[in-house]
mmCIF file of C-alpha atoms in Angstrom:
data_model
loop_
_atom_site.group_PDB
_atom_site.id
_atom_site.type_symbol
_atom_site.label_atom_id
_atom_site.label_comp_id
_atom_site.label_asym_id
_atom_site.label_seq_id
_atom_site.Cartn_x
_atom_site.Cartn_y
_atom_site.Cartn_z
ATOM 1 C CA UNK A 6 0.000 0.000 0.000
ATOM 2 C CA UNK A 7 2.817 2.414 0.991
ATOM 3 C CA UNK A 8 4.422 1.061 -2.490
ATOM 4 C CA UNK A 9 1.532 2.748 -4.192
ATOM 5 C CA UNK A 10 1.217 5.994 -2.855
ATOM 6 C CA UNK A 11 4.489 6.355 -3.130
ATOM 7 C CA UNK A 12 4.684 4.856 -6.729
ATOM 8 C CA UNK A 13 2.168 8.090 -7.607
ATOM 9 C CA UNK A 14 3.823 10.824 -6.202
ATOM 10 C CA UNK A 15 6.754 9.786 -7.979
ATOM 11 C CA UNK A 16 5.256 9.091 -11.189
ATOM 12 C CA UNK A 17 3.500 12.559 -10.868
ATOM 13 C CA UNK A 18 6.794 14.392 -10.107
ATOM 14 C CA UNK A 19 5.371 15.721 -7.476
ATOM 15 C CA UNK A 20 8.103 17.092 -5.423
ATOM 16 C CA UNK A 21 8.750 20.755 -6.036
ATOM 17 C CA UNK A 22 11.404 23.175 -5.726
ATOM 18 C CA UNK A 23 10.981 26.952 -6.041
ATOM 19 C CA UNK A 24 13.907 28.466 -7.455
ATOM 20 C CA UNK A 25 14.749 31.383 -8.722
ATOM 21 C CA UNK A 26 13.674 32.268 -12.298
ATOM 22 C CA UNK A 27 16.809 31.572 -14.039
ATOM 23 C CA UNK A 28 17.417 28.437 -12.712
ATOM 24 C CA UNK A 29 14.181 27.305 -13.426
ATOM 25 C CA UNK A 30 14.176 23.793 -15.424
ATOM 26 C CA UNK A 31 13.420 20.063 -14.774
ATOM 27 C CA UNK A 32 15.117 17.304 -13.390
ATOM 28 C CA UNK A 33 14.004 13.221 -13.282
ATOM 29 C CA UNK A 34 12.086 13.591 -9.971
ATOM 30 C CA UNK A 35 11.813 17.130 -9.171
ATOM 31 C CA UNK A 36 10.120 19.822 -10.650
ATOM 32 C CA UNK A 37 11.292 24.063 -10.361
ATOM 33 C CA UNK A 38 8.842 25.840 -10.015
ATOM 34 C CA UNK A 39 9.516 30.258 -10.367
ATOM 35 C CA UNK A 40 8.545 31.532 -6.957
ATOM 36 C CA UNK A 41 5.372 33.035 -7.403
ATOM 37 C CA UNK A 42 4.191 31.011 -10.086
ATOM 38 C CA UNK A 43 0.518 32.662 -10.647
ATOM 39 C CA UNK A 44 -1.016 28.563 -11.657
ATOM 40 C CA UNK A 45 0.861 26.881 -8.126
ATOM 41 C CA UNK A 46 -0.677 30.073 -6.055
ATOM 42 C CA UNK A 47 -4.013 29.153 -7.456
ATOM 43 C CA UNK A 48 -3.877 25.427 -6.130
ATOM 44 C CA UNK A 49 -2.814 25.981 -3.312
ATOM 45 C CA UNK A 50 -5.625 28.173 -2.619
ATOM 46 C CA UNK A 51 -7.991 25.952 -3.727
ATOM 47 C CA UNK A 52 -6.161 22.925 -1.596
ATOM 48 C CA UNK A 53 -6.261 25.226 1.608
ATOM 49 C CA UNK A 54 -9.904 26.052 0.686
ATOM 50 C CA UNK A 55 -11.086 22.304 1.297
ATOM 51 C CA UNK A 56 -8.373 21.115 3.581
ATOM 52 C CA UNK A 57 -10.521 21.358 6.639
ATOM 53 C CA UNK A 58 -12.798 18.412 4.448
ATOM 54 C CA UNK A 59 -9.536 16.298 4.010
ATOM 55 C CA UNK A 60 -8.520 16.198 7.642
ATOM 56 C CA UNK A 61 -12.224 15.338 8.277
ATOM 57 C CA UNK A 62 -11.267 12.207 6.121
ATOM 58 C CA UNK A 63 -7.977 11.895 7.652
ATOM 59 C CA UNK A 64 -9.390 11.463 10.966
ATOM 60 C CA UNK A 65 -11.975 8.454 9.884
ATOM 61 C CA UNK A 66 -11.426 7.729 7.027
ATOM 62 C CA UNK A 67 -14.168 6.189 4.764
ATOM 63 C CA UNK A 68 -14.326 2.516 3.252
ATOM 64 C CA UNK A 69 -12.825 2.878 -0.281
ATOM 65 C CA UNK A 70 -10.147 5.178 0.541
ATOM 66 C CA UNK A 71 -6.361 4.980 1.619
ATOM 67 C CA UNK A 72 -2.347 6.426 0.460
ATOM 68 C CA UNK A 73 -3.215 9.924 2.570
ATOM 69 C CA UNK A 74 -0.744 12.108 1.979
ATOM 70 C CA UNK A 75 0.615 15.609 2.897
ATOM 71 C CA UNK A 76 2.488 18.058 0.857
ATOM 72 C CA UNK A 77 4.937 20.904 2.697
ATOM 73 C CA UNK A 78 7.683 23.132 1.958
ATOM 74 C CA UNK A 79 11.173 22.698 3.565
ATOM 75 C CA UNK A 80 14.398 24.471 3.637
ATOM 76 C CA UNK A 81 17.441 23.826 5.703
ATOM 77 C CA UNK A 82 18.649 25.846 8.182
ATOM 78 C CA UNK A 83 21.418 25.422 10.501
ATOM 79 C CA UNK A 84 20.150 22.310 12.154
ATOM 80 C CA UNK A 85 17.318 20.491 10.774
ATOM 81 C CA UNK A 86 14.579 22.148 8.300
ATOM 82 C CA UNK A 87 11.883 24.859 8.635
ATOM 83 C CA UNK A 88 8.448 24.496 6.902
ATOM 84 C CA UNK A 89 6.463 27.433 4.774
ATOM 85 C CA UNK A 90 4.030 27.361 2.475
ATOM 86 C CA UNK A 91 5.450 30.815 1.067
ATOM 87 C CA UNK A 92 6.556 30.567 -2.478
ATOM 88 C CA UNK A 93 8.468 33.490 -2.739
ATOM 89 C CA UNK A 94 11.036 31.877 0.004
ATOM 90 C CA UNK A 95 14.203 30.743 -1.922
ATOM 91 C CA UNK A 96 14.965 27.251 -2.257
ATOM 92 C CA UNK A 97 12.216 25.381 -0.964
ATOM 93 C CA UNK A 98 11.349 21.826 -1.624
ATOM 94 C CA UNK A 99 7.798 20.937 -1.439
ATOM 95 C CA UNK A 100 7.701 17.252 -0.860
ATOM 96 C CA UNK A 101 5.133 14.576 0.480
ATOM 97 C CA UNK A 102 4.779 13.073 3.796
ATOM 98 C CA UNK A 103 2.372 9.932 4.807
ATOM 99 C CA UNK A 104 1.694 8.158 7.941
ATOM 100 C CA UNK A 105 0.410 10.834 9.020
ATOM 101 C CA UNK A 106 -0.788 11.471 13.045
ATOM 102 C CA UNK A 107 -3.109 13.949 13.967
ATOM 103 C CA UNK A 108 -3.466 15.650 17.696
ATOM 104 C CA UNK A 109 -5.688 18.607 16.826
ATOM 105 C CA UNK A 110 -3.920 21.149 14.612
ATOM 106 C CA UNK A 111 -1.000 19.302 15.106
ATOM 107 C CA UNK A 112 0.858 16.500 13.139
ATOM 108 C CA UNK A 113 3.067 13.912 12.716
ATOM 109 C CA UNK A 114 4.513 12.107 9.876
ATOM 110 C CA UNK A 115 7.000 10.676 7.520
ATOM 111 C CA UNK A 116 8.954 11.630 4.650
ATOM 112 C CA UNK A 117 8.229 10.066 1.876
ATOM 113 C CA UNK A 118 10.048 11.842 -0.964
ATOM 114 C CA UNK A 119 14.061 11.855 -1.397
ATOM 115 C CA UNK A 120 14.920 15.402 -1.099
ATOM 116 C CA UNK A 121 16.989 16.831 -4.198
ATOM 117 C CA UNK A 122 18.361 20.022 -2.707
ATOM 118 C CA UNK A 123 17.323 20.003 0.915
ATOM 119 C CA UNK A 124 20.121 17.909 3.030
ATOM 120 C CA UNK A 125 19.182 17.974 6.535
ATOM 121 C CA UNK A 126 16.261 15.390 6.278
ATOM 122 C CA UNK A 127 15.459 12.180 3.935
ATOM 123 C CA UNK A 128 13.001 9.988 3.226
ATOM 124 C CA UNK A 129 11.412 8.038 6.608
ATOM 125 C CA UNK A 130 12.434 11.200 9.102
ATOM 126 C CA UNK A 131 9.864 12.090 11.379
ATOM 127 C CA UNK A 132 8.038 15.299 11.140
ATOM 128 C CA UNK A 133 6.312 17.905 12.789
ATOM 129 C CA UNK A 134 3.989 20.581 11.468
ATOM 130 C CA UNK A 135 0.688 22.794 11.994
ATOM 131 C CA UNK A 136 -1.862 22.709 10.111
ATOM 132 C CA UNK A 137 -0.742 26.631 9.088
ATOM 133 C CA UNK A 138 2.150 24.231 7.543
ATOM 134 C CA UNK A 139 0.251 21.941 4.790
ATOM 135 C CA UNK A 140 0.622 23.128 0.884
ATOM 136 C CA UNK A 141 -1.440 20.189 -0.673
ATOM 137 C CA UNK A 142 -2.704 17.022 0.814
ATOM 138 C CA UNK A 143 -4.164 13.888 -1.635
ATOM 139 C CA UNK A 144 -5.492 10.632 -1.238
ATOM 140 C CA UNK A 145 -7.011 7.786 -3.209
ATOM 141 C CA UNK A 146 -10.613 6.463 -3.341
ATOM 142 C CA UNK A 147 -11.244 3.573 -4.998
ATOM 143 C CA UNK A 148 -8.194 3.816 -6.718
ATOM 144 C CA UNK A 149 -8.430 7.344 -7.606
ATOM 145 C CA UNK A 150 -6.656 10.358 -6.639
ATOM 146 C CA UNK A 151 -8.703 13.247 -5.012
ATOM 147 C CA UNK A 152 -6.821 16.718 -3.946
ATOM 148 C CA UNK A 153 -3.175 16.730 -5.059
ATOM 149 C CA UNK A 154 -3.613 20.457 -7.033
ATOM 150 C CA UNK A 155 -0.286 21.014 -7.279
ATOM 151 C CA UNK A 156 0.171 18.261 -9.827
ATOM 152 C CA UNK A 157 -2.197 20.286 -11.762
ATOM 153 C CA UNK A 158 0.184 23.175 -12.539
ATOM 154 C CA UNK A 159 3.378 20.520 -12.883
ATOM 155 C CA UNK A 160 1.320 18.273 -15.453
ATOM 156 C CA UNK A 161 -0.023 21.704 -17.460
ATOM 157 C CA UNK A 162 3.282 22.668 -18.290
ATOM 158 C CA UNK A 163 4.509 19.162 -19.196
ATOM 159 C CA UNK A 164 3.086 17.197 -22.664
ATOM 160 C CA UNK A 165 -0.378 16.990 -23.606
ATOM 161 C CA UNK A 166 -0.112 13.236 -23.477
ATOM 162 C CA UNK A 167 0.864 13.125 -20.337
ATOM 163 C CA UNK A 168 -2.025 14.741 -18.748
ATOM 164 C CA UNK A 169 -4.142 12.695 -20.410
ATOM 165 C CA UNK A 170 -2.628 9.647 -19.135
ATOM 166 C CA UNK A 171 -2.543 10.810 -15.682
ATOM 167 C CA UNK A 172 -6.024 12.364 -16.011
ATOM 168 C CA UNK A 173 -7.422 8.749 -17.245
ATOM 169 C CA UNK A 174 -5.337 6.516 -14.452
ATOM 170 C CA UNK A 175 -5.538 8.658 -11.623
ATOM 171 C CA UNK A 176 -8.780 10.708 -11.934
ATOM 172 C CA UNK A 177 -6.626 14.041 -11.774
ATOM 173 C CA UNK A 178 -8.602 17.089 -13.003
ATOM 174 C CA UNK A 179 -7.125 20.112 -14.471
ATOM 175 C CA UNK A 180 -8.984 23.122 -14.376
#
């Protein structure tokens, strides 16, 4: 099960960098997003505008769903990382975390993604974070992927084909 979730995120390229503007370009498994980028703004809006709906989930979840998933921004600092959801920040890396705990705003979980340019965490560390913290948050249901908007502005920029292939396995819609 953990295979799968994490087989979509990485098939979805979902882990995200925001870079400046010059360096902006793709790698295998990550990517660049400008800071500021007018499409990622939107979906994160609209994530944060149903969130409360997906931690309702989160906490009991119903039959025919599973893989739930949180997506946050990191950047190192001296020791360990700090989260933000602010995309003007420099060089942060917007990644997924699953196995996820709740204790009212708060929240536990685990990093799934291998971080590109962020070296004081990797995949399996324990996390911490606020609700303030999340960018995106997906899960499946009945094989289907509901929230992940970020993928939206990722797959947009990427080949038409490719959309529709994600669109037609995974349920994404693109607005």
């Amino acid at each position: 099960m953990l295979r799968n979730v994490i087989s979509v995120i990485s098939m979805l390229g979902l882990s995200v960098l925001v870079i400046p503007t010059e360096r902006a370009l793709a790698t295998d498994n990550v990517q660049l997003i400008a800071p500021g980028d007018p499409a990622m703004a939107k979906a994160h809006e609209k994530s944060n505008s149903e969130l409360d709906g997906f931690l309702e989930k989160l906490g009991n979840p119903p039959a025919g769903t599973e893989n739930y998933s949180i997506k946050l921004g990191f950047t190192d600092k001296a020791k360990g990382v700090a989260l933000t959801t602010d995309q003007m920040a420099p060089n942060v890396e917007f990644m997924w975390v699953y196995q996820i705990k709740a204790s009212g705003d708060h929240f536990t979980a685990l990093l799934s993604d291998t971080p590109e340019y962020i070296h004081n965490i990797k995949p399996d560390d324990r996390v911490e974070f606020e609700k303030s913290d999340i960018f995106d948050w997906m899960y499946t249901e009945n094989g289907k992927v509901k929230g992940n908007y970020t993928a939206c502005p990722l797959l947009l920029a990427g080949p038409k084909e490719q959309l529709d292939q994600y669109r037609e396995i995974y349920g994404i819609v693109c607005d």
